[in-house]
Amino acid sequence: MGFTELAIKKKYVTFTLIALLIIGGVRAYFNLPKSENPGFIIKTATIITYMPGASPDKIENLISDKIEEAVKEIPELDYVDSTNKTGFSLVKVNIESKYKDLRPIWDSMRRKVNAIKSQLPSNSIGPIINDEYGDVFGTIIGVTGEDYSYAELEDMVKDMRDELLTIDEVAKVDIVGKQEKRIFIEYDNSKLAELGISPYQLQQILTSRNIILSGGNIELGSERIPLEPTGDYKDLNDIRKTSITLPDGTGIYLDDIADVREGYIDPANAKMRVDGKQALGLAISMKDGGQITKLGAKVKDKVEYFKSQYPIGVNFDFISQQSDLVEKKVSSFTANLIQSTLTVIAVLLVFLGLKEGLLVSTLVPVVIAITFLLMSVFGIGIDTVSLAALIISLGMLVDNSVVMAESIISKLEEGMGKLDAAISSAKELKVPLLVASLVTCAAFSPIGFAKSDVGEFAGGIFKVVALALMTSWVLSLTMVPLFAVLFLKIDKKEEAYNGKVYRVHNRILLTLMKHKIVFVILVLLIIFSGVKGMGFVPKIFMPKDKKTVMTFEVQLPKGTSIERTEDVAKDIDEYIENKLKVKPEQEEVNFFKQLLAGGSIEKYKDEGILNWGTFIGEGAPRFTLAYSAELNSPEYIYFLINTTSVEVIEELILKLEGYTINQFPDAEVKAARLEIMPVGKPIQIRVSGKEMDKLYDIVHSVKDKLRTINGVEDISDDWGLRTKKLRIKIDQDRLEKAGLSNRDVAISLLSVLDGVQLTEYRKDDDIIPVVLRDKNSKNVDISTLETTKVYSLRTGRSVPLKQIAEIKALWEPSIIYRRDGIRTITVKADTVNGITATEVNNQLKPWLDKEQANWGAGYSYAFGGEYESSTEANESIEAQLPITALVILLLLVIQFNSYKKPLTIILIVPLTIVGVAIGLLLTGKAFGFMEILGLISLVGIIVNNSIVLIDRIGIELDEFNRTPQDAILEAAKRRLRPIFLTSATTICGLLPLWFSGDALFGGMAVSLIFGLSFGLLITLIAVPVVYSIVFNINYKEYNYNNIDIDKNMPVDS
């Protein structure tokens, strides 16, 4: 007994199982983790090492080079890059995309880095390894309070952080914009000289006083008691009252000769502002497996609690709130799924009639429910990719049930009993439908098995489509036959396929099969036109996101002080506040529009900016996977801006860039929508080599060439201009005669300028460095620097700096980037006026190849940006295509036990590009990664339909003993309606996805819609004609007689 017969005869068991699966699917939908987009693993770790005062080239040679060499031994390494700034090394270790279990790799990396620690300079700090570089802080709350000091805000934010950490879904809470505290001991050099004491002696006294050491243990009888000597500073007054013994033996207190105060590091490393006000931020990351919507709701509850606990005037603003974006996006896509489902059901009812339409359409919601259940089993969450996959699969999953229902109804109309008709149809179609479903699944498999970030991101398409199609196949062999037996009532009648559509279709086929040479020429011309047409379609990697969020980056010249940067930020803040900010007053949205959008539409009375966060000297925390924050840089400002709509962003980009360039001509600016995948500027050319001067010359010529290419703007490079540096050239002979050392010079200068850290002061849970510095450090110029006294750490004697050294100004890079151990400058640019990065690279590459021949050995270039990301993604797909092709070919051979029949299908595959080209050109969509997926999956659908048609030809030949000519025409006639319905339901099901304007799937939907529309002609016309050509079936003398064929119709059709 087959499982079709078993499902029918055990109908109560079947009904119960279906009901349980539906209930499980509904529960799964509400319990599955929801996110806007599926995640992918950031396969990067960072290694940070500090060496105060060291120049970028020293950092490069003494630290980064050694760490790079160590991590290059990791076999899974993709590439390593390093950033070298004054006193700072950042090495990024990037692992190949195909690896997912990173823990063993990071453990190996730690061992290799630890092994070379002894080779690093003794005064270096680190290396500090961070293998959580990819953590996403989807919620960022800005806390402001105009009437509160920074210290008061900090205390409040710390309490809030502790409270937020009690939420189950919270993994981390970082404080953004927090300033580092310092205890400053500021002395007057002239006063110290009067008293006969040097800064170094003062340093020794203070360092020796604040001691936290164990006093050992003492045994008293049977007890062993630890000794704790006092001596550490308990408060600021302890520091102020430190006793200082002068050379004449008298004693004074520290506060008699120095000012002691608590403050913040000056100048600040980074600052944060919210809506133009000084602020601190709370960046919240979610635990793995957490529910973003639950996290969002709990965080909002906590914020309401904070509002009730803290005084009036303390404000809380969500600068980033991923949970709201997720709810809107999932609601919108769920609405699209419902619309697609209803559209598919409507199409079935219209074209199949009430009885057959209800029989087939019942399958749709059941398959969706069971797919949700299976998604929970396989750990697939609800996001735009999984929901889009369900929408894409709707029409395809109907195919199995349409073909099954058609077969059952046909047999019933010819007089067969219900049970026999159902079992006979299942037996006849079980294998062809399985093969057709597997072929379609195989067509989606390249993205499912692609070993790349994009493969991780979009791999859910394959998984969900496969689950839906295989569920559909099982239900087509169980539920559909059962419902047919129970509910269908059809009288025996003669079915003649004599409608106008059938007659026209038949005449077209006969004409083409009688003129095969003309057909071949037409096909070749169509394929040529399709390929040529694709040449006019713009090529991109990924479109920009369509969130109502934008970013604005301002890069001032290298060497700009953070004070100047903050002034620029305040100016732009003021412009936004006065010219671009609007009140968050919403308007009512048309009920029908809101219903179609799943309640996700928000319409405001005025268009503009709602709120924004300003990050000075650093980027924002990683609030989305596609964003990677800039390193701390005093010249950098990052604005994270929430707007009223996607449409207003282009206007805001023009206004923000225009105002900033007008006010600050020396600034580089870039306002943009968010990215879906991390790419950065679309045009990037990495130039690598050894000598700095030559690298600068090459980069200069590359930038000049880019300026000649139409559609290129915002050309820059990541090294920037050389910055001024003062080099203290020490005369070693004079130094030795004065009884000084190089260390004496460095520490003396440090104490006069930035200050020397003496010790640490513990206040509550804070450890605050105590810094000794000259109170006139802010007023130092070159003349005062020359007269600065250099003290001997050994004797306390001093001489002016100019007696032992010469001060020289020189220009050098403020930052040195390396890639795989080679110095690398990256030239970056944007495109405008519809020009794509691909077009620019195509113009640039021949020139670069020619120029590279003149650069000499050791100098090279490589494209980054959109080209690199697209190439990596496409290659990961292409690597899977041979396996996919073999799997599909194997399935076809298994199905047909023939080579000629699979050849027939293979020959029509190139035609699929034509419909895609037409669709993209008509709609103005670009051909990107998702459109490539659409084209590949389209091939699977066309092959699927072709299998059903060619299988029917075999039935007509083998079971009904028709002539080859009659068999082809009869099979085409009998499969016209099922194939049309499959295409129509898929097309109509994709319309809501197209009309939604989704950035990621809109173009893919267009590819499939137009591809399937043209594919319908391919299957119904090209497949029969190509079949006749492959099998050499002659129609020259053939006269079609529909009446004779109908008379020759066997009872068992």
PDB file of C-alpha atoms in Angstrom, residues 703-712:
ATOM      1  CA  LYS A 703      43.413  60.152  -8.741  1.00  0.00           C
ATOM      2  CA  ASP A 704      44.173  62.399 -11.727  1.00  0.00           C
ATOM      3  CA  LYS A 705      42.954  59.670 -14.084  1.00  0.00           C
ATOM      4  CA  LEU A 706      39.757  59.181 -12.064  1.00  0.00           C
ATOM      5  CA  ARG A 707      39.012  62.901 -12.381  1.00  0.00           C
ATOM      6  CA  THR A 708      38.873  62.491 -16.179  1.00  0.00           C
ATOM      7  CA  ILE A 709      36.205  59.775 -16.009  1.00  0.00           C
ATOM      8  CA  ASN A 710      32.601  60.917 -16.271  1.00  0.00           C
ATOM      9  CA  GLY A 711      30.387  60.233 -13.258  1.00  0.00           C
ATOM     10  CA  VAL A 712      33.160  59.997 -10.646  1.00  0.00           C
TER      11      VAL A 712
END
